[in-house]
Coordinates of C-alpha atoms in Angstrom, one line a residue:
M26 CA 21.3 33.6 -88.4
A27 CA 20.9 36.5 -85.8
Q28 CA 17.0 35.1 -85.9
L29 CA 18.3 31.5 -85.4
A30 CA 21.0 32.9 -82.5
D31 CA 18.3 34.1 -80.8
T32 CA 15.7 30.8 -81.4
L33 CA 18.5 29.0 -80.2
R34 CA 18.9 31.1 -76.7
S35 CA 15.4 31.7 -75.8
L36 CA 14.8 27.2 -76.4
R37 CA 18.1 27.5 -73.8
A38 CA 16.5 29.6 -71.8
E39 CA 13.2 27.8 -71.9
E40 CA 14.9 24.4 -71.0
Q41 CA 17.0 25.9 -68.5
L42 CA 14.0 28.0 -66.6
R43 CA 12.2 24.0 -67.0
L44 CA 14.9 21.9 -65.4
N45 CA 15.7 25.2 -62.4
R46 CA 11.9 24.3 -62.0
E47 CA 12.1 20.8 -61.9
Q48 CA 15.0 21.5 -59.3
E49 CA 13.1 23.3 -57.2
A50 CA 10.3 21.0 -57.0
R51 CA 12.5 18.5 -56.5
E52 CA 14.0 20.1 -53.4
A53 CA 10.9 21.5 -52.3
E54 CA 10.1 17.3 -52.6
R55 CA 12.8 16.4 -50.8
Q56 CA 12.4 19.5 -47.9
A57 CA 9.0 18.3 -47.7
R58 CA 10.0 14.2 -47.0
E59 CA 12.6 15.9 -44.4
T60 CA 9.9 17.9 -42.8
E61 CA 7.8 14.9 -41.8
R62 CA 10.6 12.9 -41.0
Q63 CA 12.0 14.9 -38.6
A64 CA 8.3 15.3 -37.7
R65 CA 8.1 11.9 -37.0
E66 CA 11.4 11.8 -35.7
T67 CA 9.6 14.8 -33.1
E68 CA 6.7 12.3 -32.4
R69 CA 8.9 9.2 -31.6
Q70 CA 11.2 11.2 -29.4
T71 CA 7.9 13.0 -27.5
R72 CA 6.3 9.4 -27.3
E73 CA 9.2 8.2 -25.5
A74 CA 9.2 11.0 -23.5
E75 CA 5.9 10.7 -22.3
R76 CA 6.8 7.2 -21.5
E77 CA 10.2 7.6 -19.3
A78 CA 8.1 10.6 -17.5
E79 CA 5.5 7.8 -17.1
R80 CA 8.1 5.4 -15.9
L81 CA 9.9 7.4 -13.5
A82 CA 6.5 8.7 -12.8
R83 CA 5.6 5.3 -11.4
D84 CA 8.8 4.6 -9.7
A85 CA 8.6 8.0 -7.9
E86 CA 4.3 6.9 -6.6
Q87 CA 6.3 3.6 -6.2
R88 CA 8.7 4.6 -3.6
R89 CA 6.7 7.4 -2.2
W90 CA 4.1 4.1 -1.3
N91 CA 7.2 2.1 -0.3
K92 CA 8.1 5.1 2.3
E93 CA 4.4 5.5 3.5
R94 CA 3.9 1.6 4.0
G95 CA 7.8 1.5 5.8
E96 CA 6.2 4.9 8.2
I97 CA 2.6 3.1 8.8
A98 CA 4.9 -0.1 10.0
R99 CA 7.2 1.8 12.5
K100 CA 4.1 4.0 13.4
Q101 CA 2.3 0.2 14.1
G102 CA 5.0 -1.0 15.9
K103 CA 5.3 1.9 18.2
L104 CA 1.4 2.2 18.6
V105 CA 1.6 -1.4 20.1
E106 CA 4.9 -1.1 22.2
D107 CA 3.9 2.4 23.4
I108 CA 0.5 2.8 24.3
V109 CA -0.9 -0.4 23.2
A110 CA 0.5 -2.7 25.4
P111 CA 1.5 -1.1 28.3
S112 CA -2.5 -0.7 29.0
I113 CA -3.1 -4.5 28.3
P114 CA -2.4 -6.0 31.9
R115 CA -5.0 -3.3 33.1
V116 CA -7.6 -4.2 30.7
V117 CA -7.4 -8.0 31.6
A118 CA -8.2 -6.8 34.8
D119 CA -10.7 -4.2 34.1
V120 CA -12.9 -6.8 31.7
F121 CA -12.1 -10.1 33.9
G122 CA -12.7 -8.0 37.5
L123 CA -9.2 -9.1 39.1
G124 CA -7.2 -7.4 41.4
D125 CA -5.3 -4.2 41.4
E126 CA -2.0 -5.8 40.6
D127 CA -0.5 -7.2 37.2
P128 CA -2.5 -9.8 37.4
L129 CA -0.8 -11.7 34.0
D130 CA 1.5 -14.4 34.3
R131 CA 2.9 -14.0 30.8
F132 CA 3.5 -11.3 28.1
A133 CA 4.8 -10.3 24.9
I134 CA 4.6 -8.5 21.4
R135 CA 5.4 -9.1 18.3
E136 CA 5.4 -12.9 19.5
Q137 CA 6.3 -15.1 16.5
R138 CA 5.1 -18.5 16.4
S139 CA 5.0 -21.2 13.9
A140 CA 3.0 -24.3 13.3
N141 CA 2.4 -27.0 11.2
G142 CA 4.6 -25.5 8.7
Q143 CA 2.8 -21.9 8.8
R144 CA 4.4 -18.9 10.9
R145 CA 2.8 -16.1 12.5
E146 CA 3.4 -12.9 14.3
F147 CA 0.7 -11.7 16.7
D148 CA 0.8 -8.3 18.1
A149 CA 0.6 -9.1 21.7
V150 CA 0.0 -12.2 23.7
A151 CA -0.7 -12.2 27.4
A152 CA -1.3 -15.3 29.9
W153 CA -2.7 -15.5 33.6
P154 CA -4.1 -18.1 35.2
G155 CA -6.8 -19.8 33.4
H156 CA -6.8 -17.4 30.3
F157 CA -4.7 -16.2 27.5
L158 CA -5.5 -13.7 25.8
I159 CA -4.2 -12.3 21.8
N160 CA -4.0 -8.5 20.8
E161 CA -4.2 -7.3 17.3
T162 CA -3.8 -3.5 16.9
K163 CA -5.0 -1.3 13.5
S164 CA -3.5 1.5 12.9
E165 CA -7.0 2.4 11.8
L166 CA -9.9 -0.5 12.3
R167 CA -13.0 -1.4 9.8
P168 CA -15.4 -3.2 9.8
G169 CA -13.7 -6.1 7.7
D170 CA -11.1 -6.7 10.4
V171 CA -13.2 -8.2 13.0
P172 CA -14.1 -11.4 11.1
V173 CA -10.6 -12.2 10.0
F174 CA -9.4 -11.4 13.6
I175 CA -11.8 -14.0 15.0
E176 CA -11.0 -16.4 12.0
M177 CA -7.5 -16.3 12.7
L178 CA -8.5 -16.4 16.7
R179 CA -10.4 -19.8 15.9
G180 CA -7.4 -21.4 14.4
A181 CA -4.4 -19.7 16.8
R182 CA -4.4 -22.3 19.5
Q183 CA -1.7 -24.5 17.3
F184 CA 0.7 -21.8 18.0
F185 CA 0.1 -22.0 21.3
P186 CA 0.2 -25.3 22.4
E187 CA 1.3 -24.8 26.5
Y188 CA -2.3 -23.0 26.7
R189 CA -4.3 -26.0 25.6
D190 CA -5.7 -25.6 29.1
R191 CA -6.5 -22.3 29.1
K192 CA -9.7 -20.3 27.6
L193 CA -8.6 -18.0 24.5
V194 CA -10.0 -14.6 24.0
G195 CA -9.6 -11.8 21.7
A196 CA -8.7 -7.9 21.2
L197 CA -8.7 -5.5 19.0
A198 CA -7.2 -2.1 19.7
S199 CA -7.1 1.0 17.5
L200 CA -6.8 5.1 18.7
Y201 CA -9.8 5.9 17.0
L202 CA -12.8 4.1 17.2
A203 CA -16.5 5.1 15.9
P204 CA -19.3 4.7 18.7
S205 CA -21.4 2.1 15.8
L206 CA -17.9 0.2 15.7
V207 CA -17.2 -1.0 19.1
R208 CA -20.8 -2.2 19.8
Y209 CA -20.4 -4.5 16.2
V210 CA -17.2 -5.4 17.4
E211 CA -18.8 -6.4 21.4
R212 CA -21.3 -7.7 19.4
Q213 CA -19.0 -10.4 18.3
G214 CA -17.5 -11.5 21.5
I215 CA -14.5 -9.2 21.0
I216 CA -12.4 -7.1 23.7
V217 CA -11.8 -3.6 21.8
M218 CA -9.5 -1.2 23.2
G219 CA -9.3 2.4 22.4
L220 CA -7.9 5.9 23.8
G221 CA -8.9 6.6 27.0
D222 CA -7.7 8.8 30.3
D223 CA -5.2 6.5 30.7
L224 CA -4.0 5.1 27.5
M225 CA -5.9 2.2 26.1
E226 CA -8.5 1.4 27.7
A227 CA -11.3 -1.1 26.9
K228 CA -14.7 0.5 25.3
N229 CA -17.0 -2.4 26.1
S230 CA -20.0 -2.1 27.9
P231 CA -20.1 -2.9 31.8
G232 CA -20.3 -6.0 32.2
F233 CA -19.3 -7.7 28.9
R234 CA -18.4 -11.2 28.6
P235 CA -15.7 -12.0 25.8
T236 CA -16.2 -14.9 23.8
E237 CA -13.9 -17.9 24.4
F238 CA -11.9 -19.4 21.4

């Protein structure tokens, strides 16, 4: 009987050991699944955080770009008003050989005009007997701006019917102009205005005559 009892105890112990091992295996498997689930959740949260960081970065970049564009527009307006506009009567007088006194019978900055369902704003418009001038001012003038400006001049008369009997000329102004760019603009028949001893001055060659559009 004692031997039978010992055998039963041994069998129960082995069974309990087996059950403990199975339970440990199930627990280990459960923990592994939980660890994998947590890893996936961490990865998901990381991706979401990265997407949110990218979105915030894009928003910040957009705000910075909007601010820069606003600052450029503000500086552009000040450039026209404070530097270019006061110089236009003198530049006109120099280029066309007019008298020392203000030759203009009309001058306006940021002139808004409508024609045929279109609306345009012109940086500066000047008129004197026989001629009128349209100025466009660039914070940085590039060669590609020139043909665009010329194309605009060719269609500009419709916006100024009161000057239909006057000859239209164009002027491009910028603070910094490379000599090669000045020569290029001049070859297109456009007045070039850049910084000089007295605010802005015409950078064209002596005797230059602008193209009439």
